[in-house]
Coordinates of C-alpha atoms and ligand atoms in Angstrom, one line a residue:
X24 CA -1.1 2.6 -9.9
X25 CA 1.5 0.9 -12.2
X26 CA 4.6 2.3 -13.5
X27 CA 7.1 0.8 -15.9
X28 CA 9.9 2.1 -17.7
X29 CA 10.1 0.2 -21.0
X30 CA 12.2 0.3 -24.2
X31 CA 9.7 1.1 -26.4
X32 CA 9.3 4.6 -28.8
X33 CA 6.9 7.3 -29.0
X34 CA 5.4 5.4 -32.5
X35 CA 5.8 2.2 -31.4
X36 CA 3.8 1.7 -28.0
X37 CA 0.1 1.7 -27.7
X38 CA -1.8 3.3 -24.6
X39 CA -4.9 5.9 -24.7
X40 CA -2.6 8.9 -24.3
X41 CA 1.0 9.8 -24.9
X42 CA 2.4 12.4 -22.5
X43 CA 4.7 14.7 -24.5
X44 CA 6.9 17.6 -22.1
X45 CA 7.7 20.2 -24.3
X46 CA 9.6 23.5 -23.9
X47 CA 8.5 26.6 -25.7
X48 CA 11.5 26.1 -28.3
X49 CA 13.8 23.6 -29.7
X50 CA 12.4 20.5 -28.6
X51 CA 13.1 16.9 -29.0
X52 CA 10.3 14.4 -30.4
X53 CA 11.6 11.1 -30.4
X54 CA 10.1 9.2 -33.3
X55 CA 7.1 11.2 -33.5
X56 CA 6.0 11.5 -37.2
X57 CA 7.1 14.9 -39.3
X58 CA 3.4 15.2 -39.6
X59 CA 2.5 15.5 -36.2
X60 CA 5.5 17.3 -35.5
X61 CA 4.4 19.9 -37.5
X62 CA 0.7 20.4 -36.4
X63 CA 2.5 20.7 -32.7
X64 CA 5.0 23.4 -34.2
X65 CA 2.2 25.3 -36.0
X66 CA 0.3 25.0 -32.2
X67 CA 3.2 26.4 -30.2
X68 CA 4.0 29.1 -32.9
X69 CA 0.4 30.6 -33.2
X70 CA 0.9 30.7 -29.3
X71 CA -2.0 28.1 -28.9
X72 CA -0.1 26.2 -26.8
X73 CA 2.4 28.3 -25.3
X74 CA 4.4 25.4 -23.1
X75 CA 4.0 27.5 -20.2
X76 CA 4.2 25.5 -17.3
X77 CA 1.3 23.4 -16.1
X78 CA -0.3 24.1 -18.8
X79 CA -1.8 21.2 -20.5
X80 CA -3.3 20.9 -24.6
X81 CA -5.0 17.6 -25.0
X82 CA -4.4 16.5 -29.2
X83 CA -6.5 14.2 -30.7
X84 CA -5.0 12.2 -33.8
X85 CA -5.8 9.4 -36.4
X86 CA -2.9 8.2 -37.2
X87 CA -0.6 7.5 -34.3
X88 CA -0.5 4.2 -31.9
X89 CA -1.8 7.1 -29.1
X90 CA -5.4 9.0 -29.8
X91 CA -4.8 11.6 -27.7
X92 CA -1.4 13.2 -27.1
X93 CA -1.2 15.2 -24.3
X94 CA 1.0 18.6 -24.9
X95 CA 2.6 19.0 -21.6
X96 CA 4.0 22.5 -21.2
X97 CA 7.7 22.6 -18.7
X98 CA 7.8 26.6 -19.6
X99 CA 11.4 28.0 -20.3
X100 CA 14.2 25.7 -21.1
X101 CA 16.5 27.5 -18.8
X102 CA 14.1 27.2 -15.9
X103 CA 13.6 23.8 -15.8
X104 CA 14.9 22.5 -11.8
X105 CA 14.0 19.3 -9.9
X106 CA 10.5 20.8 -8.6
X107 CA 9.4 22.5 -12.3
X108 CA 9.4 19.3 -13.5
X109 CA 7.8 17.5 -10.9
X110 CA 5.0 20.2 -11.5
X111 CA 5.1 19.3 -15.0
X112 CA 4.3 15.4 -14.5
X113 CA 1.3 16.4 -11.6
X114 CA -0.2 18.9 -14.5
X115 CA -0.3 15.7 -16.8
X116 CA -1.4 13.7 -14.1
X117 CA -4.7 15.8 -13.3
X118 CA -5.8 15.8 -16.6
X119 CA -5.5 12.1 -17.1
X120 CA -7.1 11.3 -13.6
X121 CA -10.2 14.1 -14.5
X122 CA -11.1 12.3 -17.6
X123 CA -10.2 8.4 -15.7
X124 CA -7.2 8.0 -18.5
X125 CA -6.0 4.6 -17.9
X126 CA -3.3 3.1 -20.3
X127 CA -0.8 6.3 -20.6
X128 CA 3.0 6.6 -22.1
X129 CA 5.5 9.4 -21.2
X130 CA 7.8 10.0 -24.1
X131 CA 11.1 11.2 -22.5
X132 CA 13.3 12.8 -25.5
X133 CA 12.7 16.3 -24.2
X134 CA 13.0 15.7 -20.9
X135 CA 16.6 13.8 -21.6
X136 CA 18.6 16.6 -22.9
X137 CA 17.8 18.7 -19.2
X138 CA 20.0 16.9 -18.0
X139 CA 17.9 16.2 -15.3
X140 CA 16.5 12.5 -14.6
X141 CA 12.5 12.5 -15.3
X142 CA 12.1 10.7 -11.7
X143 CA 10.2 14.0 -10.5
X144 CA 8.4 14.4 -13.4
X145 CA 6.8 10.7 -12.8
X146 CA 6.6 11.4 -9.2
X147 CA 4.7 14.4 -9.7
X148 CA 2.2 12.7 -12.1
X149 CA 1.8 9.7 -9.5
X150 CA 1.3 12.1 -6.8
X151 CA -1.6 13.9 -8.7
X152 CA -3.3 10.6 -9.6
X153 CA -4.8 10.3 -5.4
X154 CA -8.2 10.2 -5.4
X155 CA -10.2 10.1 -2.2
X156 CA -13.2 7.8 -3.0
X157 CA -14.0 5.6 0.0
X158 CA -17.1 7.4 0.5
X159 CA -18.8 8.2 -3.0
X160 CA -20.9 5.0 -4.3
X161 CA -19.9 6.1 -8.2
X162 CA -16.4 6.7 -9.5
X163 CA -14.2 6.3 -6.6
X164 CA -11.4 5.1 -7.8
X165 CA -8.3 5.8 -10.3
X166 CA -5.6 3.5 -10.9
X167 CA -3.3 4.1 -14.3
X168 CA -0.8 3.1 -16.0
X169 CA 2.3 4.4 -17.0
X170 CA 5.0 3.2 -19.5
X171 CA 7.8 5.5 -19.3
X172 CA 9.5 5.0 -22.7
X173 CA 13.2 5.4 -21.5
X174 CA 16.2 2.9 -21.5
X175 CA 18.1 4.5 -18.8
X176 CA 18.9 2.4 -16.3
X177 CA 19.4 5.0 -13.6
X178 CA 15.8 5.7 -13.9
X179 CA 14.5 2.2 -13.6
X180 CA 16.2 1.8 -10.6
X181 CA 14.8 5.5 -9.6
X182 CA 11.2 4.0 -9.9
X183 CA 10.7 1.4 -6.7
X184 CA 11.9 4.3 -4.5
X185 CA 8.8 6.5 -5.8
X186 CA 6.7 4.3 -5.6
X187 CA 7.4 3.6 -2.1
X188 CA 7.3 7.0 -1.5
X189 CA 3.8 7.7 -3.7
X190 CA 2.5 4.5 -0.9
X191 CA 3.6 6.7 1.7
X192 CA 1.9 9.9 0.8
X193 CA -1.1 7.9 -0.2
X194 CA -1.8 6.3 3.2
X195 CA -1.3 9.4 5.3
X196 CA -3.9 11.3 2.7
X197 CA -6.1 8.8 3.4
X198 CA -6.0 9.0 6.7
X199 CA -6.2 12.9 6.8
X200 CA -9.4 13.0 4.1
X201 CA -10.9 9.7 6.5
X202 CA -14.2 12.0 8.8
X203 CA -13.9 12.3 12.4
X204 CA -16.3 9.6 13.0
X205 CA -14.8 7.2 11.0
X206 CA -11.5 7.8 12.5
X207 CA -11.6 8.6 16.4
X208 CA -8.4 8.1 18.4
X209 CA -9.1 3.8 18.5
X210 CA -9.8 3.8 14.9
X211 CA -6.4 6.0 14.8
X212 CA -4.6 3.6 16.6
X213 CA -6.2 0.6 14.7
X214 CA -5.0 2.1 11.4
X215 CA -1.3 2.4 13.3
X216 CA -1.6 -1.1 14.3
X217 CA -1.6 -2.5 10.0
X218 CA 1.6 -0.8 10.3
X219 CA 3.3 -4.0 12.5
X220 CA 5.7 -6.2 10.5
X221 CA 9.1 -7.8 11.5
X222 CA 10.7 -4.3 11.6
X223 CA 7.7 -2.6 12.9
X224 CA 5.9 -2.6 16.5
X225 CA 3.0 -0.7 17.4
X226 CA 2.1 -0.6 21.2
X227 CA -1.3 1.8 22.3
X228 CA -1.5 3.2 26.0
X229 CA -5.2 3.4 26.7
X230 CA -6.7 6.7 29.1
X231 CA -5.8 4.7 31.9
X232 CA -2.0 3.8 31.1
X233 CA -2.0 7.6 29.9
X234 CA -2.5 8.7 33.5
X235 CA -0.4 6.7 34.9
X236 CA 2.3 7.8 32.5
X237 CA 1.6 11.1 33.9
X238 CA 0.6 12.8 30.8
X239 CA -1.9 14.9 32.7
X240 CA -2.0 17.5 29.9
X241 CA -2.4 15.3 27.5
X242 CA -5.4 14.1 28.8
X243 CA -7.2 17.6 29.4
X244 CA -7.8 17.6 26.3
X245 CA -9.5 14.2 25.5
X246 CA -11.5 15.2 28.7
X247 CA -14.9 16.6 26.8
X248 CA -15.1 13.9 24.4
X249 CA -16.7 10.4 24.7
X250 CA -13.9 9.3 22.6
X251 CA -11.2 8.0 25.0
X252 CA -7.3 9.1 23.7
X253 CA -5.0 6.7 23.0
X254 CA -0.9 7.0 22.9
X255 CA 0.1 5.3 19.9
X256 CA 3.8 4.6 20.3
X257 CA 5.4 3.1 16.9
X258 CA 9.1 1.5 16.8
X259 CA 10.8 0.8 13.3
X260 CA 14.5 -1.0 14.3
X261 CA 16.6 -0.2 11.0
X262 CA 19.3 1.4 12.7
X263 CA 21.6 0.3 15.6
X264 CA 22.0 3.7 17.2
X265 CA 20.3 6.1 19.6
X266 CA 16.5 6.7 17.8
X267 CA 15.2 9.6 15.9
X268 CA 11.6 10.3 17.5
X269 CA 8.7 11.8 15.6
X270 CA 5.9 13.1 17.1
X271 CA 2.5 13.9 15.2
X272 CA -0.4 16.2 16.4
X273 CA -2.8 14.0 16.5
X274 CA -6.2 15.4 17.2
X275 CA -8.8 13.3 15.4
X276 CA -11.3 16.4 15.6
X277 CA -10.4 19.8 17.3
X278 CA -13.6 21.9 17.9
X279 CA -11.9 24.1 20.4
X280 CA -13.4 22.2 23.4
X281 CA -15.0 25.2 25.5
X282 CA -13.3 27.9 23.9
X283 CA -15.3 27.0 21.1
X284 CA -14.3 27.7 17.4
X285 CA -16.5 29.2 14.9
X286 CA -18.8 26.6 12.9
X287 CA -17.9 28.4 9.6
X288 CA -14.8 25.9 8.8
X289 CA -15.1 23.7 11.6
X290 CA -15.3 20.6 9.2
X291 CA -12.3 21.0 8.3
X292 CA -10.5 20.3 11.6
X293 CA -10.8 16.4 11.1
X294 CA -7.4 17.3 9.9
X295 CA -5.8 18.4 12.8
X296 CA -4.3 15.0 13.1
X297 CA -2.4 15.6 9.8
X298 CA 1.2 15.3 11.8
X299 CA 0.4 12.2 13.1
X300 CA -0.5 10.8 9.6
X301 CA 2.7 12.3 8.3
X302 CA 4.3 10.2 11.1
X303 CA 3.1 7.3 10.3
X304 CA 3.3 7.6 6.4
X305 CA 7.0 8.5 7.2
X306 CA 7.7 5.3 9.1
X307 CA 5.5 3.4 6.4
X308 CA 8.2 5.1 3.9
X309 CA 11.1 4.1 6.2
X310 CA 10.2 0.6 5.9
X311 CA 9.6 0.2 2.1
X312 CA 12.8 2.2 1.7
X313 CA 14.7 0.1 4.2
X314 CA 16.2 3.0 6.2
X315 CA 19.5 2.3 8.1
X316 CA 18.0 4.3 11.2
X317 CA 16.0 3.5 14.0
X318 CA 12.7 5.5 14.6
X319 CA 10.1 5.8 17.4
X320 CA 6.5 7.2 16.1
X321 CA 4.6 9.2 19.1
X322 CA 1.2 10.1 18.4
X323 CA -0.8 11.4 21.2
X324 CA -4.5 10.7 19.6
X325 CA -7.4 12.9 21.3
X326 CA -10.4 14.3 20.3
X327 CA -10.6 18.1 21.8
X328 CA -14.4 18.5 22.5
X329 CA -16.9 20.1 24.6
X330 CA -18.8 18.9 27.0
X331 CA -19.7 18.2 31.1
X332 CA -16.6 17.2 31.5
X333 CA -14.3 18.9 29.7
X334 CA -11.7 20.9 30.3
X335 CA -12.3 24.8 31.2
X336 CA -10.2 27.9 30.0
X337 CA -8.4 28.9 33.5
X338 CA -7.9 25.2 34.4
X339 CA -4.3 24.0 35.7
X340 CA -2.3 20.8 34.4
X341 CA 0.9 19.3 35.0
X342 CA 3.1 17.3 32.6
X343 CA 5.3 14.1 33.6
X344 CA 7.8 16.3 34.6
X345 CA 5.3 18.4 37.1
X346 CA 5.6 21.4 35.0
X347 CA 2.5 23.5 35.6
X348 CA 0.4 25.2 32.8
X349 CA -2.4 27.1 32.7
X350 CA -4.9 26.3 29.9
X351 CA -6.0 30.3 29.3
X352 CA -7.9 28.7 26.4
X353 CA -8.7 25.2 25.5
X354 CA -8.1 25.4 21.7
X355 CA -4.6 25.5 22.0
X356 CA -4.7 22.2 22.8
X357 CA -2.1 20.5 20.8
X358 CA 0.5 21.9 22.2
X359 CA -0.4 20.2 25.4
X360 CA -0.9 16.9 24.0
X361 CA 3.0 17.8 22.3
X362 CA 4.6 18.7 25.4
X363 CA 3.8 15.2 26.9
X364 CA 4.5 13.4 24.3
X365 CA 8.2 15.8 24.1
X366 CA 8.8 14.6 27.7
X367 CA 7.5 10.8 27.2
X368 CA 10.2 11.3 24.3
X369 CA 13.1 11.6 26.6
X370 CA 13.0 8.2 28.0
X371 CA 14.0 7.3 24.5
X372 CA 17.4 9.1 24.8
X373 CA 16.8 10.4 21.3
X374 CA 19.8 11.3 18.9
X375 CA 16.8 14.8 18.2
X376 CA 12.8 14.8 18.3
X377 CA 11.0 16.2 15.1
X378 CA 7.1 17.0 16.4
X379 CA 4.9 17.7 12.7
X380 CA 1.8 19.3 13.6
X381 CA -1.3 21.4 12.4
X382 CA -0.6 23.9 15.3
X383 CA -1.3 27.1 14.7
X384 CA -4.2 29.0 11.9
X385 CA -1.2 31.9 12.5
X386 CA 0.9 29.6 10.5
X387 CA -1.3 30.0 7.3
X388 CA -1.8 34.1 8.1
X389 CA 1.8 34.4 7.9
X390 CA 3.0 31.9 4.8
X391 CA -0.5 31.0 2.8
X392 CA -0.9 27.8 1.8
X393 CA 2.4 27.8 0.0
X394 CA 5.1 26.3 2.8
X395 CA 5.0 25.2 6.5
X396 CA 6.9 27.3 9.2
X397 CA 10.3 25.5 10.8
X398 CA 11.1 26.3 14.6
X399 CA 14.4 24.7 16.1
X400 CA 17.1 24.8 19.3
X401 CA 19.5 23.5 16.9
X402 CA 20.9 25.4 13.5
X403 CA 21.5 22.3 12.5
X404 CA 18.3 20.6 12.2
X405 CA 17.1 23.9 10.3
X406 CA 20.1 23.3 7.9
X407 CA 18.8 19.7 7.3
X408 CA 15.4 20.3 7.1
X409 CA 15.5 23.5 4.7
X410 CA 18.1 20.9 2.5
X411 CA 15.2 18.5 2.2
X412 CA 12.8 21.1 1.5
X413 CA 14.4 21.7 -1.6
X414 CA 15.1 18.3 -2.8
X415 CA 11.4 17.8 -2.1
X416 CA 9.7 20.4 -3.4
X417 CA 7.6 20.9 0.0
X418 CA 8.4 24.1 1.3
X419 CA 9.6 25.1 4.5
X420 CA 10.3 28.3 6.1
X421 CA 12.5 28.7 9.8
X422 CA 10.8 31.6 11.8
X423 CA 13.0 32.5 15.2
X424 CA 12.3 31.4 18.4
X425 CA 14.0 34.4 20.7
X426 CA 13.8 34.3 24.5
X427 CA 12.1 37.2 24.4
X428 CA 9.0 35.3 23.4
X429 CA 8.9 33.5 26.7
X430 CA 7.5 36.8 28.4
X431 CA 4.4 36.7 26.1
X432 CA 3.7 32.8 28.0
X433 CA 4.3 34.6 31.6
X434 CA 1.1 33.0 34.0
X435 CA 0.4 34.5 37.1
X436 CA -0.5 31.0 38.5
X437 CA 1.5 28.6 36.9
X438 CA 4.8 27.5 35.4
X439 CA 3.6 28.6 32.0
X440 CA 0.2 29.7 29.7
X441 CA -0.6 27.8 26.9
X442 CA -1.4 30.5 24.6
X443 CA 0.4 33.9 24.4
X444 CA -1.4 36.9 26.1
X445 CA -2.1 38.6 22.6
X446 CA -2.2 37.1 19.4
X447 CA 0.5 38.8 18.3
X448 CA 3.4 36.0 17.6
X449 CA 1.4 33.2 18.0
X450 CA 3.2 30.9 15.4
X451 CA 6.4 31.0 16.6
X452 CA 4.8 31.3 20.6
X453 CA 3.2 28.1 20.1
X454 CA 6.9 26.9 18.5
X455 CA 8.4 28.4 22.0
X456 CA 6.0 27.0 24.1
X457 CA 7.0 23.6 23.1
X458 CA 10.9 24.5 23.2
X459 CA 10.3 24.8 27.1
X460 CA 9.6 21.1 27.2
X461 CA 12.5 19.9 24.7
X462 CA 14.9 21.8 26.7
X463 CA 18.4 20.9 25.7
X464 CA 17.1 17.8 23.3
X465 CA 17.6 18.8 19.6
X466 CA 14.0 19.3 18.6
X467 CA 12.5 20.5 15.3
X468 CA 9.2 21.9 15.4
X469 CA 7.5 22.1 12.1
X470 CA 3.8 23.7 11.7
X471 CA 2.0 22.2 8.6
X472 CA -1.4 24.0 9.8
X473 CA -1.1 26.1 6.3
X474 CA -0.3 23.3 4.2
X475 CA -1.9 19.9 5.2
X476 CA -4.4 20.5 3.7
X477 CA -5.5 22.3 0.5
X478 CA -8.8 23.9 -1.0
X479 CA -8.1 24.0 -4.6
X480 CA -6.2 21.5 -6.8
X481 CA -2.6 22.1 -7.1
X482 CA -0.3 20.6 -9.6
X483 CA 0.4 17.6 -7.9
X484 CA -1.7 17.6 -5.1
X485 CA -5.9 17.2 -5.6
X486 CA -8.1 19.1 -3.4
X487 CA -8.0 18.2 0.2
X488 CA -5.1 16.4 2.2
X489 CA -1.8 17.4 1.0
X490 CA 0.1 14.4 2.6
X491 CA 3.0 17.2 3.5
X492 CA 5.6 16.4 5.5
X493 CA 6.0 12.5 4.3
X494 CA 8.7 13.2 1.6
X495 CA 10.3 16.0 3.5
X496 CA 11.1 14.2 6.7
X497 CA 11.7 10.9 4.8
X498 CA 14.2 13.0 2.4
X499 CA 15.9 14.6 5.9
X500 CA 16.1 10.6 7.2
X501 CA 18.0 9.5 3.8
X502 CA 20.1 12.5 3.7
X503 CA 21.2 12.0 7.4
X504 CA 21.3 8.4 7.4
X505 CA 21.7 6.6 4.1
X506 CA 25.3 5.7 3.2
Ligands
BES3 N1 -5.8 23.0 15.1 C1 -5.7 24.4 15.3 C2 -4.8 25.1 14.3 C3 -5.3 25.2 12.9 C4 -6.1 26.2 12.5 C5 -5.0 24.2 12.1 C6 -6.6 26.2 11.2 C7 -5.4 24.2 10.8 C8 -6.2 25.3 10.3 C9 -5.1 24.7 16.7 O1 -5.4 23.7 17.7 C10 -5.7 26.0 17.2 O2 -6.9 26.0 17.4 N2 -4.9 27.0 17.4 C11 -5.3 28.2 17.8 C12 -4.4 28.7 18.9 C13 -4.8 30.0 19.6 C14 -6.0 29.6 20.5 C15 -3.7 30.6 20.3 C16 -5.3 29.2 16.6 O3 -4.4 29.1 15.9 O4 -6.3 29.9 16.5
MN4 MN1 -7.3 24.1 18.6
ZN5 ZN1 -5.8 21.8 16.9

């Protein structure tokens, strides 16, 4: 991927395909010619190409430096916001990464008079150029081009920021779309460790140092698999005050363990350590970006399998504190590996905790695959994190946490029950389960099970590993801490 913004024009720069945003009226063509000009006039008029947004008209031409110009719909003038156009850019994007478009130009006339800078539009089109690839022997790989055509200077200075933050996304997809086998918790924390630089450290409990930490439900649910955890602890110093802790689920492959989930689907839960990629893609962002903040990564790694020596529904655990819980079912298992990490946290003396994790399927039953659910103790953090939602375009939702809830984890045998005694509530159960272990630390809880990953292409976002989470919790960092 290369991006440039360049002083060039619309007939003057060569590339394979010119990228031209258009509105459904009164649009701006730089120095397109009046001939081309009017074959895309005559194109929106007979409602061919309606500029709808995402919608996407490839034109073929002879005569200008560009064979293909590539009609790129932003929909109603009046519309057009931050997130519309970032749509926009991912819309051109997939089209040039399906046909392996290389050399591409973005002509920015139209997108000038908005008003608004094109910086989401190109991060939207850089976000939809991932490809996963590692694994296919043909075709693997995509890496374009872009010359923005645009003088404006607050847009070149715009472009190392996205591109830091493309990096970012990038890494923690990768990691996500990576097979369980090819990444167990060691190859988790190996992938942790490239993160070390003068600003980063990485240190990595193994099972032993995990129990002597105490972290006894943690390690019920590495139990069943041959796969020993490992705590993956990692420290960016940008700041001088008290840290900001993030903690990412982190379960390398969650089958259920003995309460077994159903094959159908099952593939999929190599992403169930989606937070902890977040995590580290965040701290990989906070680094590029040089944030003024200091941050401690936790990512409790386990695989949660079944076995002779796994962990059985009914068992009791206790966490560093000594609080007891009984495992009622042993696929609710990353809220166990959270709550130690949560209470590992507090040595830290953190100015708040934000855990990221694929916690709950409830999540998905009650937002889709459109936004990830927000659980707090502090109005606050909600504030801050609903802020960045919107800047980001990655959606978040709060969902309450009220006392009442803390009935529905009552155990007859021990301090608490780590899943609810119906399924009724169990997003925001799950969310109040681990509000028992933050206790008066400002905690954010943020469920990305519905949106971590995704089965169908989305405008800026291919099939598979979403990378959610990255430029939300880097956005909440920046807003909090920059300047
Ligand atoms: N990793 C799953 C949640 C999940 C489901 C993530 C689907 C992504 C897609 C989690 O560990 C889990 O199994 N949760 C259970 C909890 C239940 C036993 C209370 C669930 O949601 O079914
Ligand atoms: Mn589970
Ligand atoms: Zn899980």
């Amino acid at each position: 991927m290369k991006i440039k913004a360049i002083a060039g024009s619309e007939e003057k720069v060569k590339s394979d395909l010119l990228i031209l945003p258009l509105f459904k009226d009164n649009n701006s063509y730089g120095d397109l010619t009046s001939s081309i000009i009017g074959i895309v006039e005559g194109l929106i008029k007979k409602g061919i190409f309606k500029a709808e947004l995402n919608e996407v008209y490839p034109l073929t031409t002879t005569e200008a430096p560009h064979p293909l110009i590539l009609l790129t719909g932003l929909g109603e003038r009046e519309k057009i916001n931050g997130d519309r156009l970032r749509q926009a850019g991912g819309s051109a994007g997939s089209f040039c990464r399906q046909k392996s478009i290389k050399s591409i130009s973005l002509s920015t006339a139209n997108l000038r008079e908005t008003g608004l800078l094109p910086d989401t539009f190109v991060e939207g089109f850089l976000l939809s150029t991932y490809m996963f690839g590692k694994y296919k022997s043909e075709n693997g790989s995509y890496c374009p081009e872009l010359k923005i055509l645009s003088k404006d200077r607050a847009l070149k200075s715009r472009l190392p920021e996205i591109e830091a933050q493309i990096q970012a996304v990038f890494l923690c997809r990768d990691l996500v779309n990576t097979p369980s086998n090819d990444l167990t918790p060691d190859a988790f924390a190996k992938q942790a460790l490239k993160l070390k630089s003068r600003k980063v450290s990485v240190k990595v409990l193994t099972e032993k140092q995990i129990a002597s930490a105490g972290m006894d439900a943690y390690l019920a649910v590495a139990k069943g698999s041959k796969n020993p955890p490992r705590f993956i602890e990692i420290r960016y110093r940008g700041g001088s005050k008290k840290s900001v802790v993030l903690i990412g689920k982190s379960i390398t492959f969650d089958s259920g363990g003995i309460s077994i989930k159903p094959s159908s689907g099952m593939e999929k839960m190599k992403y169930d350590m989606a937070g902890g990629a977040a995590v580290i893609g965040i701290i990989k962002a906070a680094e590029l970006l040089k944030l003024p903040v200091n941050l401690i990564g936790l990512l409790p790694a386990a695989e949660n399998m079944p076995g002779g020596s796994a962990t059985r529904p009914g068992d009791i655990v206790s966490t560093i504190s000594g609080k007891t819980i009984e495992i009622a079912n042993t696929d609710a298992e990353g809220r166990l590996a959270l709550a130690d990490a949560i209470e590992y946290a507090k040595r830290f003396d953190p100015e708040f905790i934000i855990d990221i994790a694929t916690l709950t399927g409830a999540c998905a039953i009650a937002l889709g695959n459109e936004a990830a659910a927000a659980m707090s103790n502090s109005e606050e953090l909600i504030k801050d994190i609903v802020k960045a939602s919107e800047a980001t375009g990655e959606k978040v939702w709060p969902m309450p946490l009220y006392e009442e809830y803390r009935e529905y984890l009552k155990s007859e045998v021990a301090d608490i029950r780590n899943v609810g005694t119906d399924r009724a509530g169990s997003l925001v159960t799950a969310g109040y389960f681990l509000k028992e272990f933050a206790e008066d630390i400002p905690w954010l809880h943020i469920d990305i099970a519905s949106i971590a990953w995704t089965d169908k292409d989305r405008p800026y976002c291919p099939k598979g590993a979403t990378g959610f989470g990255v430029r939300l919790v880097t956005r909440l960092l920046r807003n909090l801490y920059q300047k």
